[in-house]
Short mmCIF file of C-alpha atoms and ligand atoms in Angstrom, two decimals:
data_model
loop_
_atom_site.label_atom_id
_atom_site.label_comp_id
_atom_site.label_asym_id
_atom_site.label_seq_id
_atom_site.Cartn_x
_atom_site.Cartn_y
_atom_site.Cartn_z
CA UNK A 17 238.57 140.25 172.00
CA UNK A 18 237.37 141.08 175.40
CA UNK A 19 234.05 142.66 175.03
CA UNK A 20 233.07 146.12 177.01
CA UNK A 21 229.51 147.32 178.23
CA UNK A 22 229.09 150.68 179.93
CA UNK A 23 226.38 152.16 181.19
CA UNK A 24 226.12 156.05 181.42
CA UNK A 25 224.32 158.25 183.49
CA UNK A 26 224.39 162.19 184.63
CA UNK A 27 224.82 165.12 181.85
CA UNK A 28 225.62 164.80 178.16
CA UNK A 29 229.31 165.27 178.91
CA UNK A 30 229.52 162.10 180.61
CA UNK A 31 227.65 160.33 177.43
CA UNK A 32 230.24 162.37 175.40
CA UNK A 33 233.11 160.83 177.95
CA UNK A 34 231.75 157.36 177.48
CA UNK A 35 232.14 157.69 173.73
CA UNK A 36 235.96 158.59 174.90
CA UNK A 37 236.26 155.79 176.71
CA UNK A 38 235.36 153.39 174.17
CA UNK A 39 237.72 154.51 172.06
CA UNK A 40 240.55 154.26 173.99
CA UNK A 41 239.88 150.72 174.88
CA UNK A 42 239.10 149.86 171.34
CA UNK A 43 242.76 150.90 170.83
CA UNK A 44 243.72 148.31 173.87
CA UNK A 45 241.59 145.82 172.00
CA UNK A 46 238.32 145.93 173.74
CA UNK A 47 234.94 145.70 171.39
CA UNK A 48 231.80 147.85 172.62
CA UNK A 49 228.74 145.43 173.57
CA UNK A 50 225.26 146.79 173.95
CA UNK A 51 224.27 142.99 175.54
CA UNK A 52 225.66 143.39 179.12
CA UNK A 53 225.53 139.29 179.00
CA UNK A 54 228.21 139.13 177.04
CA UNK A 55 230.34 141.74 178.72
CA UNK A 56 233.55 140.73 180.24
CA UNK A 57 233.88 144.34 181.30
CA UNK A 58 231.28 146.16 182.69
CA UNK A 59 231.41 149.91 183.49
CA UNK A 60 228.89 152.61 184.97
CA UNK A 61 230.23 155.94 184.02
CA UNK A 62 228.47 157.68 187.24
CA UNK A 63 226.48 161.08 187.92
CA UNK A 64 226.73 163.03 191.76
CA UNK A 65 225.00 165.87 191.40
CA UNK A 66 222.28 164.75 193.45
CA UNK A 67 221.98 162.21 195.67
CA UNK A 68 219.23 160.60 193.91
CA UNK A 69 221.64 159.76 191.29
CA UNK A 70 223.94 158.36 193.49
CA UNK A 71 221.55 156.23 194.88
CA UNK A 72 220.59 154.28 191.55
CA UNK A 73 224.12 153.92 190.69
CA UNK A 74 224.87 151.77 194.25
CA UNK A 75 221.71 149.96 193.18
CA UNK A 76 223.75 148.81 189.65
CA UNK A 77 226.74 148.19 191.83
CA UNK A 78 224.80 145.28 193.46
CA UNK A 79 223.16 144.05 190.26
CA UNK A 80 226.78 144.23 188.31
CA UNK A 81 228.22 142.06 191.39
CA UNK A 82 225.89 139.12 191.13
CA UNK A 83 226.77 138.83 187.64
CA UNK A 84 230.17 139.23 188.74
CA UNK A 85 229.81 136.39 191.15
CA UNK A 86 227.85 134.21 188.55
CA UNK A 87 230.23 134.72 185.92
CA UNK A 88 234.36 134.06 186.86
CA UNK A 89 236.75 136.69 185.52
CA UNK A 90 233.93 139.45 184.72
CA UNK A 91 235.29 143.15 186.00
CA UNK A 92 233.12 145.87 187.17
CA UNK A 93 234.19 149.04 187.03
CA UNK A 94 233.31 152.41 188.30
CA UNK A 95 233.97 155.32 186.94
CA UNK A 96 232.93 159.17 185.99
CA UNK A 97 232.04 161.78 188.87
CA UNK A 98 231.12 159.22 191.54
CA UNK A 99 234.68 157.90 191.64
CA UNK A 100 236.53 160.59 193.93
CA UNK A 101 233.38 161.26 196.15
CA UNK A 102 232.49 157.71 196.71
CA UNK A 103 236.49 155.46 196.21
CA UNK A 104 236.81 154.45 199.22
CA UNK A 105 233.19 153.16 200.25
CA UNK A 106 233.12 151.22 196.82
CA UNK A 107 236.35 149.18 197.32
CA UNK A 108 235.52 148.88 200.92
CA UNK A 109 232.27 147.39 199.55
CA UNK A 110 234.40 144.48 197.61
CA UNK A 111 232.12 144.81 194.68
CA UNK A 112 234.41 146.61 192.21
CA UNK A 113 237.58 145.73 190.48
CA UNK A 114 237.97 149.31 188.96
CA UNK A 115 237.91 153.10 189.96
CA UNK A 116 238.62 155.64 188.19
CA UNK A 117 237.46 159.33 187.42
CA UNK A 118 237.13 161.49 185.03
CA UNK A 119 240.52 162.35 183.96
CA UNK A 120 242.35 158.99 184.45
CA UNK A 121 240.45 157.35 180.36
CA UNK A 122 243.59 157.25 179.30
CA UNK A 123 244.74 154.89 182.20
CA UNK A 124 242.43 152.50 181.82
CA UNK A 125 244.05 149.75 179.44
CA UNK A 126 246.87 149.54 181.87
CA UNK A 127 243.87 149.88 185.30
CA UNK A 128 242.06 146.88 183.45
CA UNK A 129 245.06 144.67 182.79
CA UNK A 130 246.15 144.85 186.70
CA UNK A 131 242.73 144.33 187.94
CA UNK A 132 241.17 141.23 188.93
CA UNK A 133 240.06 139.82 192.06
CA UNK A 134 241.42 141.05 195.00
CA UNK A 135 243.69 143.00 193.30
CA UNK A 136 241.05 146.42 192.54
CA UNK A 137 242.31 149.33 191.12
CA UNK A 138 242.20 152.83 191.59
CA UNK A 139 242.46 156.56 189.73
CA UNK A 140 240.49 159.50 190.76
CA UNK A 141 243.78 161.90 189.97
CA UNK A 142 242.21 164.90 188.91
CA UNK A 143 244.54 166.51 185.49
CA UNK A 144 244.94 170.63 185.32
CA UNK A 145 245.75 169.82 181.21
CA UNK A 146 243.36 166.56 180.29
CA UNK A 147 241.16 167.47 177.24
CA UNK A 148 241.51 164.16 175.17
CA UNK A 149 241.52 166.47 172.64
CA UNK A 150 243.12 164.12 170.29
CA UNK A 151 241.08 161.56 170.87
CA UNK A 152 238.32 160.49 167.89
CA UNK A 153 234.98 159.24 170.23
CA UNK A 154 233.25 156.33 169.53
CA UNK A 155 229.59 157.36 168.46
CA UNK A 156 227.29 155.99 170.56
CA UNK A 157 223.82 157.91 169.97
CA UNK A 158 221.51 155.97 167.94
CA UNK A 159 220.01 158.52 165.39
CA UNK A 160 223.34 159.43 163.40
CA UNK A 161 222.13 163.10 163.50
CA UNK A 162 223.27 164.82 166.60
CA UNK A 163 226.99 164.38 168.09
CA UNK A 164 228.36 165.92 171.14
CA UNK A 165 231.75 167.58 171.19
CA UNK A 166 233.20 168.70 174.56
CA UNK A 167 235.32 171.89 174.50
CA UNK A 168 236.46 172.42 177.87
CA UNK A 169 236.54 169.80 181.06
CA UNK A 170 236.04 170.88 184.72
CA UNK A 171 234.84 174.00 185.98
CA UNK A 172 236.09 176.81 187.89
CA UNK A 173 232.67 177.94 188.88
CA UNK A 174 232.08 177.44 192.73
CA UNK A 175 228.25 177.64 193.27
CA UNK A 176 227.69 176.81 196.87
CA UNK A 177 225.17 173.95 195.91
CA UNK A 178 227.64 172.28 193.22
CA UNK A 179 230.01 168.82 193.41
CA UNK A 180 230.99 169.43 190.18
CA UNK A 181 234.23 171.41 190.35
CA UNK A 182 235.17 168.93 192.88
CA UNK A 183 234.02 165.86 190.73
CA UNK A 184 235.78 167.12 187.49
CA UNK A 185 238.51 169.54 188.72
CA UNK A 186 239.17 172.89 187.40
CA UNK A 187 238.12 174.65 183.95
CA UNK A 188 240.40 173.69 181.06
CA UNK A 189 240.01 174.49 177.27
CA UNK A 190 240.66 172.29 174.45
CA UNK A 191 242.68 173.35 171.51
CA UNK A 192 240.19 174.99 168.99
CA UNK A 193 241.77 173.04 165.74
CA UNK A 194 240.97 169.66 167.38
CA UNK A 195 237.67 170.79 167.90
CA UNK A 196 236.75 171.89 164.50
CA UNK A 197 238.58 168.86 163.21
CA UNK A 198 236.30 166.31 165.48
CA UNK A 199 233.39 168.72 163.75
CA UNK A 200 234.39 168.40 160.34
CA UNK A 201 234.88 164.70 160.85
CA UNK A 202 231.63 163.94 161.72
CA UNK A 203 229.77 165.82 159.50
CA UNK A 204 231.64 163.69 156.23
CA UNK A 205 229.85 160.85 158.62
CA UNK A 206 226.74 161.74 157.75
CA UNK A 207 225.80 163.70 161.02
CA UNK A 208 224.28 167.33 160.46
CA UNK A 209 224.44 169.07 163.89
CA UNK A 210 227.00 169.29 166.59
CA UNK A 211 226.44 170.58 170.15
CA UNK A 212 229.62 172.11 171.76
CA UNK A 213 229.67 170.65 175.21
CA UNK A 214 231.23 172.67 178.49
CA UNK A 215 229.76 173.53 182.04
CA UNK A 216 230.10 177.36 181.07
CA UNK A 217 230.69 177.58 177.48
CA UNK A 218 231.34 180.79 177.42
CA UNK A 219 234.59 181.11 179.43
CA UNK A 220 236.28 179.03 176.98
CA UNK A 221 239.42 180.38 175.98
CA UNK A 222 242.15 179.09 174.17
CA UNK A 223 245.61 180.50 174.25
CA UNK A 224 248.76 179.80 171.95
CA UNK A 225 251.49 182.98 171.75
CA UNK A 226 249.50 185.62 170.64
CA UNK A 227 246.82 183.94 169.14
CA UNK A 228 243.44 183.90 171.61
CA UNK A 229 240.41 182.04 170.84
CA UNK A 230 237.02 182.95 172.71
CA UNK A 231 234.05 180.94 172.77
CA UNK A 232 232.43 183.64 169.95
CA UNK A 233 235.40 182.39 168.07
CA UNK A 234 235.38 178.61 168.52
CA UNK A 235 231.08 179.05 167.70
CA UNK A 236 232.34 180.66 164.24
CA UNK A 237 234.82 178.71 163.01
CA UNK A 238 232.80 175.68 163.96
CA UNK A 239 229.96 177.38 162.02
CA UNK A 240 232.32 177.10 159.09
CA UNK A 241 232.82 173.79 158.85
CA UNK A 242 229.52 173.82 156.67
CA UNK A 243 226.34 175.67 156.50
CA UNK A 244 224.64 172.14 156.21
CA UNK A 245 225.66 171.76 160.08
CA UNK A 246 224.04 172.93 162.35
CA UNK A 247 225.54 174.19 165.64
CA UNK A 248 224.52 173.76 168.76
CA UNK A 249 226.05 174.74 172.61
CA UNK A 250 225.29 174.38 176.50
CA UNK A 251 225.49 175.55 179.11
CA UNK A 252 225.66 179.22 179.01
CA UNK A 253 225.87 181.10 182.44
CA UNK A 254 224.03 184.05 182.64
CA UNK A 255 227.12 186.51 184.08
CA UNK A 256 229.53 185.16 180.97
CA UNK A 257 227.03 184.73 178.22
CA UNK A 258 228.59 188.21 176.10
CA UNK A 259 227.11 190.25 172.98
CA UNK A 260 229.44 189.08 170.88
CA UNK A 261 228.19 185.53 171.47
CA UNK A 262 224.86 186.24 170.58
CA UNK A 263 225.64 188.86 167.51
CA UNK A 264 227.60 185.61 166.17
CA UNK A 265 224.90 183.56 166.73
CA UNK A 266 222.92 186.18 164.57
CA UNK A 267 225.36 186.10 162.04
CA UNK A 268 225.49 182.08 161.31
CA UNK A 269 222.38 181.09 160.22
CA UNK A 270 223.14 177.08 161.25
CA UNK A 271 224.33 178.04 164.89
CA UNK A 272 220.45 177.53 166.61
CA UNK A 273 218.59 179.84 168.11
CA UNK A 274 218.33 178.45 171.62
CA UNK A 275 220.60 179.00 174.59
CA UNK A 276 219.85 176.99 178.35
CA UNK A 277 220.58 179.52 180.63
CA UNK A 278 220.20 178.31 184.05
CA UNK A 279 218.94 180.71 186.61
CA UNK A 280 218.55 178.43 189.85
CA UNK A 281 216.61 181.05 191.30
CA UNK A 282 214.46 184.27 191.46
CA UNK A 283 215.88 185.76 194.42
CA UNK A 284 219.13 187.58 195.02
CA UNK A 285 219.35 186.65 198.24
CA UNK A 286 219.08 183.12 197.05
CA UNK A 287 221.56 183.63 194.23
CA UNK A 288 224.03 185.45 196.47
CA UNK A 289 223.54 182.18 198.90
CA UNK A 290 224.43 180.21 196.11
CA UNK A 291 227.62 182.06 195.13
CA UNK A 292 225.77 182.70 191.44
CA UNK A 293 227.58 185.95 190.28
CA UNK A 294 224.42 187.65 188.59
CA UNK A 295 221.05 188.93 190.58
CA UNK A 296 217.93 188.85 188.87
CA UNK A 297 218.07 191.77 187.47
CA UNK A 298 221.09 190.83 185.70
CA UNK A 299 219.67 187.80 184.63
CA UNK A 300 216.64 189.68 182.85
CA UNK A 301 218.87 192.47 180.97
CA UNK A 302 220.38 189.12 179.73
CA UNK A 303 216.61 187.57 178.85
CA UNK A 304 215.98 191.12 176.93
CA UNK A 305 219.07 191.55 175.26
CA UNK A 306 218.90 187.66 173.74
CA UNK A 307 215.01 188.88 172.41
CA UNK A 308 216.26 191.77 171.35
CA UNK A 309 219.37 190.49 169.21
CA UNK A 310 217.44 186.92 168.29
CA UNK A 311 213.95 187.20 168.13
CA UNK A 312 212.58 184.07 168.17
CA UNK A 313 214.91 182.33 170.33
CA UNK A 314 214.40 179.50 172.40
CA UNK A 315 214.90 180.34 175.93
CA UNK A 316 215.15 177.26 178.45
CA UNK A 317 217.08 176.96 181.77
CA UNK A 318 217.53 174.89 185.66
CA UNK A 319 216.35 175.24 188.34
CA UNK A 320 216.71 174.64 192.23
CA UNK A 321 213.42 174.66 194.92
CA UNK A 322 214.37 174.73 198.46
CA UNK A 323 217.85 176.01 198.81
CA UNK A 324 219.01 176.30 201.99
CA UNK A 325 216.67 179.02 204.12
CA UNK A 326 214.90 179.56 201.37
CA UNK A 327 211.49 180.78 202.12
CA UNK A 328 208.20 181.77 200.90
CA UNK A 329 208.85 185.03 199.40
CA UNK A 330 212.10 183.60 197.91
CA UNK A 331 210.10 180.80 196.29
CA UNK A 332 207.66 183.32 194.98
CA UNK A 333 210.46 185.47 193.53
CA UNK A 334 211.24 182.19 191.60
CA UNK A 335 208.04 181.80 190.38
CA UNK A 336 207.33 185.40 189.57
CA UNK A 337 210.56 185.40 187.81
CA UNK A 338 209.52 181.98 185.50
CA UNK A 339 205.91 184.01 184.47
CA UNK A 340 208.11 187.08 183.55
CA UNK A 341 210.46 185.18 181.10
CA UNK A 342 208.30 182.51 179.97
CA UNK A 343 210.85 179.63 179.29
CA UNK A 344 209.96 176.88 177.14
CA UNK A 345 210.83 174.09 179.21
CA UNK A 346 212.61 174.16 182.09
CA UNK A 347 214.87 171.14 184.30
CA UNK A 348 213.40 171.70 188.00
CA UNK A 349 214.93 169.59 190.70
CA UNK A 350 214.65 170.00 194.85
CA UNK A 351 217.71 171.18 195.89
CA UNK A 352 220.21 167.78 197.76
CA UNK A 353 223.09 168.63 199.64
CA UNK A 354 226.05 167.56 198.59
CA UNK A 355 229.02 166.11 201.18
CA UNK A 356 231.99 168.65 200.49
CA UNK A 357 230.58 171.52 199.41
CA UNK A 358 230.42 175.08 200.16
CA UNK A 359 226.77 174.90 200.91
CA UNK A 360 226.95 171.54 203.07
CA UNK A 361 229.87 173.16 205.07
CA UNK A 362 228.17 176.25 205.81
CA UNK A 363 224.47 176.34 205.60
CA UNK A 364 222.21 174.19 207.11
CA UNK A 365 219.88 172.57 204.66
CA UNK A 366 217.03 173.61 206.45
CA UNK A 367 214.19 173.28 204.31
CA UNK A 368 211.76 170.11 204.96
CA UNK A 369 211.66 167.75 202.39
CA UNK A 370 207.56 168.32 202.15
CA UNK A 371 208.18 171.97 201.55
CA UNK A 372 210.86 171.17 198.46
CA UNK A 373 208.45 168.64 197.10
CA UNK A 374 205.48 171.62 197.23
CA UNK A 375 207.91 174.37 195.72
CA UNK A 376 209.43 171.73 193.11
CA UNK A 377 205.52 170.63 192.13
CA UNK A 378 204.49 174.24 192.33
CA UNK A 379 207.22 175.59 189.46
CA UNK A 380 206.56 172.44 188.12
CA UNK A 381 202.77 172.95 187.35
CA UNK A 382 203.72 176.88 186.32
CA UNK A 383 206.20 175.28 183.73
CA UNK A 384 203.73 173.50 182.21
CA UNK A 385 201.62 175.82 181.54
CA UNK A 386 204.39 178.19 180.26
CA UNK A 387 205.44 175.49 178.21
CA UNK A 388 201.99 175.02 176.42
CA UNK A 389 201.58 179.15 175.70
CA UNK A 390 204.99 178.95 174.29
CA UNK A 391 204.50 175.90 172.04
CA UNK A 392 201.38 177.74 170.96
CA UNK A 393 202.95 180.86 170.28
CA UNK A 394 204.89 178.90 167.50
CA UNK A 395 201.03 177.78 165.72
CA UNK A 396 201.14 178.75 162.42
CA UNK A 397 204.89 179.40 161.84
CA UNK A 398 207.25 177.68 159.63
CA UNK A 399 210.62 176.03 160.50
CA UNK A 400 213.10 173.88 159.28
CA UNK A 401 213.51 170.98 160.77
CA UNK A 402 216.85 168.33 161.19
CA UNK A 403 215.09 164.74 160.70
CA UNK A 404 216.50 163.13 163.54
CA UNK A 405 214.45 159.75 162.80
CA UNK A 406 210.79 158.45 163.30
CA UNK A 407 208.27 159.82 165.73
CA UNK A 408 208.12 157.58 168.49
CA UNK A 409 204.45 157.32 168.68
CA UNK A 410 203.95 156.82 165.28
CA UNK A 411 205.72 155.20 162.67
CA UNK A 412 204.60 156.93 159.85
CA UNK A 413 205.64 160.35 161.04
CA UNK A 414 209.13 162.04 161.52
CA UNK A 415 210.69 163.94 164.30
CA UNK A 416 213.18 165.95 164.20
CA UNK A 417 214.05 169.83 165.96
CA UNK A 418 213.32 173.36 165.01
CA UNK A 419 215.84 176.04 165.45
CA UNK A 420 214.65 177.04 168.36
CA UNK A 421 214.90 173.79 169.80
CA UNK A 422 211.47 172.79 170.08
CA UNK A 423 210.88 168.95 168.57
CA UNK A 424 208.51 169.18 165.92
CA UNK A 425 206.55 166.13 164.77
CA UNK A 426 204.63 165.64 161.22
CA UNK A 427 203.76 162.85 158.45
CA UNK A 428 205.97 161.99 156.10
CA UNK A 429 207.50 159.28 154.49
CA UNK A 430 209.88 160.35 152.43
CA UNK A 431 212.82 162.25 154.26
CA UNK A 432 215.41 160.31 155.75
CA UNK A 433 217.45 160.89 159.38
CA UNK A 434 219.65 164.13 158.18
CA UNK A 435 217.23 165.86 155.76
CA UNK A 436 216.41 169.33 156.39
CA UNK A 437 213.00 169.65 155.84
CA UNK A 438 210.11 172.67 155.71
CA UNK A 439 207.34 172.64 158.28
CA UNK A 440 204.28 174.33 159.39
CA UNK A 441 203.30 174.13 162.22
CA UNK A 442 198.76 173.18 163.16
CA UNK A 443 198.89 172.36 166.67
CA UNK A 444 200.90 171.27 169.80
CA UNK A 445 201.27 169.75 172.99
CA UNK A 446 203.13 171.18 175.77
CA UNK A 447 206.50 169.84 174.66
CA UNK A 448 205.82 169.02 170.72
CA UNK A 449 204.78 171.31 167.80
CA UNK A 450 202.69 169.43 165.91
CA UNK A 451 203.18 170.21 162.02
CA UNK A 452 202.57 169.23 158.23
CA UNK A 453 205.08 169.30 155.83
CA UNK A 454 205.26 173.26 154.18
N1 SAH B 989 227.13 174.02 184.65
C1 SAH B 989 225.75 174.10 184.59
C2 SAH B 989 224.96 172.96 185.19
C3 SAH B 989 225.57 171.90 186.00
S1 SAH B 989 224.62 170.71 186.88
C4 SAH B 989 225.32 175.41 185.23
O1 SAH B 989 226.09 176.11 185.80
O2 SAH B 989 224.18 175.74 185.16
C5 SAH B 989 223.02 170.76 186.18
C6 SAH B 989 221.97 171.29 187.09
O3 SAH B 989 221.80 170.48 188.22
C7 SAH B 989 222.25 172.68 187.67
O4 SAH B 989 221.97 173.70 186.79
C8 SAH B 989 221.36 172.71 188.88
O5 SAH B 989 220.07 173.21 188.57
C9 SAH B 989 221.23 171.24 189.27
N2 SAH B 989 221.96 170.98 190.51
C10 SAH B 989 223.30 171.06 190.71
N3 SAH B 989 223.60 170.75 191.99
C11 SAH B 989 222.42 170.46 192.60
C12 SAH B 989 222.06 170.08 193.93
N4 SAH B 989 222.97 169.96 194.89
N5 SAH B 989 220.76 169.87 194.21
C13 SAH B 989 219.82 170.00 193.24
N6 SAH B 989 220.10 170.35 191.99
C14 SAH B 989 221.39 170.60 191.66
FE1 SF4 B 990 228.23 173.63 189.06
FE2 SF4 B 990 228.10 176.25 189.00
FE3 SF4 B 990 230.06 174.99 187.70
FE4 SF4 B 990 227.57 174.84 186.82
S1 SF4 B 990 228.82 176.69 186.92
S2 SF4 B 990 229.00 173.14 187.04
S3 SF4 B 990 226.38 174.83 188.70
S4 SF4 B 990 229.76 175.07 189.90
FE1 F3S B 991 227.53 165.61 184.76
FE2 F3S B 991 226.62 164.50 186.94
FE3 F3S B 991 229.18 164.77 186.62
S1 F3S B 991 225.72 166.20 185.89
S2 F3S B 991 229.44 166.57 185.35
S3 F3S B 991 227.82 163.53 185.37
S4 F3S B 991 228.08 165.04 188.50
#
């Protein structure tokens, strides 16, 4: 059996993809390797949402070609969100044999059997219907605990900054039964949570005759797969994330208490620049009514230094804005243009790079320390905790995350990967809470 090694990079969705792809070439015959020595296939499922990323991934493209070169008959392929941006330089470059994006998986059994030297082949055809809904993913995280479903593909979204709509196509929803059926499948696996995968979760919506099926909706019925698993979801967006969302969450005590909720930025004029369809005030009444129907939840969220123009005061509005919510940990990158989009069409990205780094380390260092006050907020509270598997530092504890989110360490050598266990919590770091068992 030919063997198959991929290597993933970019968001969870494209982890969740790979575990699509690997099951649809198991059913062509191909066996997953983790030893990329033994591959005769070797894949990068690709990330371009910044250029960064992009970068790393050409520097793989070289390393996969002198194995190619050292070893007759391997194939490289690439595939994932790089593949319509970047098709044409990587065939020029004569180091592939296969591209193919996001919505061609299914292809690929009949892409790999034509490909071979000289002969490269290509599918970046974006679908308006491809869900793999049917489709049972290969696992591929290590704990056992934690699987990722994906309810909807694409996006229809079109924030200035953004490749993804153009990287994944447009927003699609995947029928709800297949959803819950993927959940209730893994959970007589062994695994205890499930995080529902989309770029805006909460414009999911499913349609059949007169039957309609909201993301509120999909949350509860996946809620009722079992008590005993706990439900997870990203990313909301703060001008879709409804009520009704969070009174469900309220309702289901195994759908956690934590919703990212990127905000980008502090400043309308920012937000408007970016084509985000909330202003900060907006994004606050959201903050307050989350507090206000969950107390206790965990709040994090993304965000962008040195948009185009941005200046000073907008950067301050940013920062101002982090002090005033108090996220627990936040994703901070400097903003990278992106070839094709709104933004790199129409606004010059004007900001040095010196001036993103400063912003970027400047929300960086407030993070941190809005991180540490609301780790320590959590000192002396109890939680239970999903045992995800052992501490990394230390053997002889577990690790494993509260509600909220937050990974809580503590000693114990009893539980097992998939216990729910009581906690208290005695100290923390900025991104731990430290606890004994309660
Ligand atoms: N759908 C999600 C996130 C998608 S990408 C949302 O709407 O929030 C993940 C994060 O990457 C974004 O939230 C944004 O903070 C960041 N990002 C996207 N494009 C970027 C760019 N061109 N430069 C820097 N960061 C970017
Ligand atoms: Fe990109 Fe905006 Fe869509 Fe998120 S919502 S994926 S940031 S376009
Ligand atoms: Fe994800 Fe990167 Fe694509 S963030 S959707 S893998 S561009």
């Amino acid at each position: 059996m030919p063997k198959l090694y991929i290597e993933t990079y970019g968001c969870q969705m494209n982890v969740n993809d790979t575990e699509v792809i690997f099951s649809i070439l198991a059913g062509a015959g191909y066996e997953r390797t983790e030893e990329i020595g033994e591959a005769d296939v070797i894949m990068a499922n690709t990330c371009s949402v910044r250029d960064n990323a992009e970068q790393r991934i050409w520097g793989r493209v070289e390393q996969f070609h002198a194995r190619r070169a050292a070893k007759p008959g391997l194939l490289v392929g690439i595939v994932g969100c790089m593949a319509e941006r970047l098709k044409d330089a990587l065939l020029d470059s004569g180091k592939v044999d296969l591209v193919a994006g996001p919505d061609a998986y299914r292809r690929l059994p009949a892409l790999l059997a034509a490909a071979g030297p000289g002969h490269p082949q290509i599918d970046v055809e974006l679908s308006r219907e491809e869900t793999y809904a049917e489709i049972r993913p290969v696992r591929i995280d290590k704990n056992g605990v934690s699987a990722f479903i994906s309810i909807m593909r694409g996006c229809n979204n079109v924030c200035s900054y953004c490749v993804v709509p153009y990287t994944r196509g447009v927003e699609r929803s995947r029928e709800p039964s297949t959803i819950v059926r993927e959940a209730c499948d893994v959970f007589r696996r062994g695994y205890r949570e499930v995080t529902l995968l989309g770029q805006n979760v909460d414009s999911y919506c499913w349609k059949d005759g007169d039957q309609r099926v909201d993301f509120a909706r999909l949350l509860e019925m996946v809620a009722q797969v079992s008590p005993e698993l706990r439900v997870r979801f990203a990313t909301s967006n703060p001008q879709d994330i409804s009520d009704e969302v969070l009174y469900t969450m309220a309702r289901h005590e195994n759908i956690c208490k934590h919703i990212h909720l990127p905000v980008q930025s502090g400043s309308d004029r920012m937000l408007e620049k970016m084509r985000r369809r909330y202003t900060r005030a907006g994004y606050l009444e959201r903050v307050a009514k989350i507090r206000e129907i969950l107390p206790g939840c965990g709040l994090t969220t993304d965000v962008i230094a040195g948009f185009c123009s941005e200046t000073e005061e907008d950067h301050a509005l940013t920062l101002s804005l982090f002090e005033e919510v108090g996220f627990d940990t936040a994703f901070m990158f400097q903003y990278s243009e992106r070839p094709g989009t709104l933004a790199a069409r129409r606004y010059p990205d004007d900001v040095p790079p010196e001036t993103k780094t400063r912003r970027l380390n400047e929300i960086i260092a407030l993070q941190n320390r809005l991180s540490l006050e609301s780790y320590r907020a959590d000192v002396g509270k109890r939680f239970s905790v999903l045992v995800e598997g052992p501490s990394k530092r230390n053997p002889d504890e577990l690790c494993g995350r509260a509600s909220n989110n937050k990974m809580c360490v503590f000693p114990d050598r009893i539980h097992k990967p998939g216990d729910y266990v009581d906690v208290l919590v005695t100290d923390c770091t900025s991104a731990t809470l430290l606890c004994e068992l309660a």
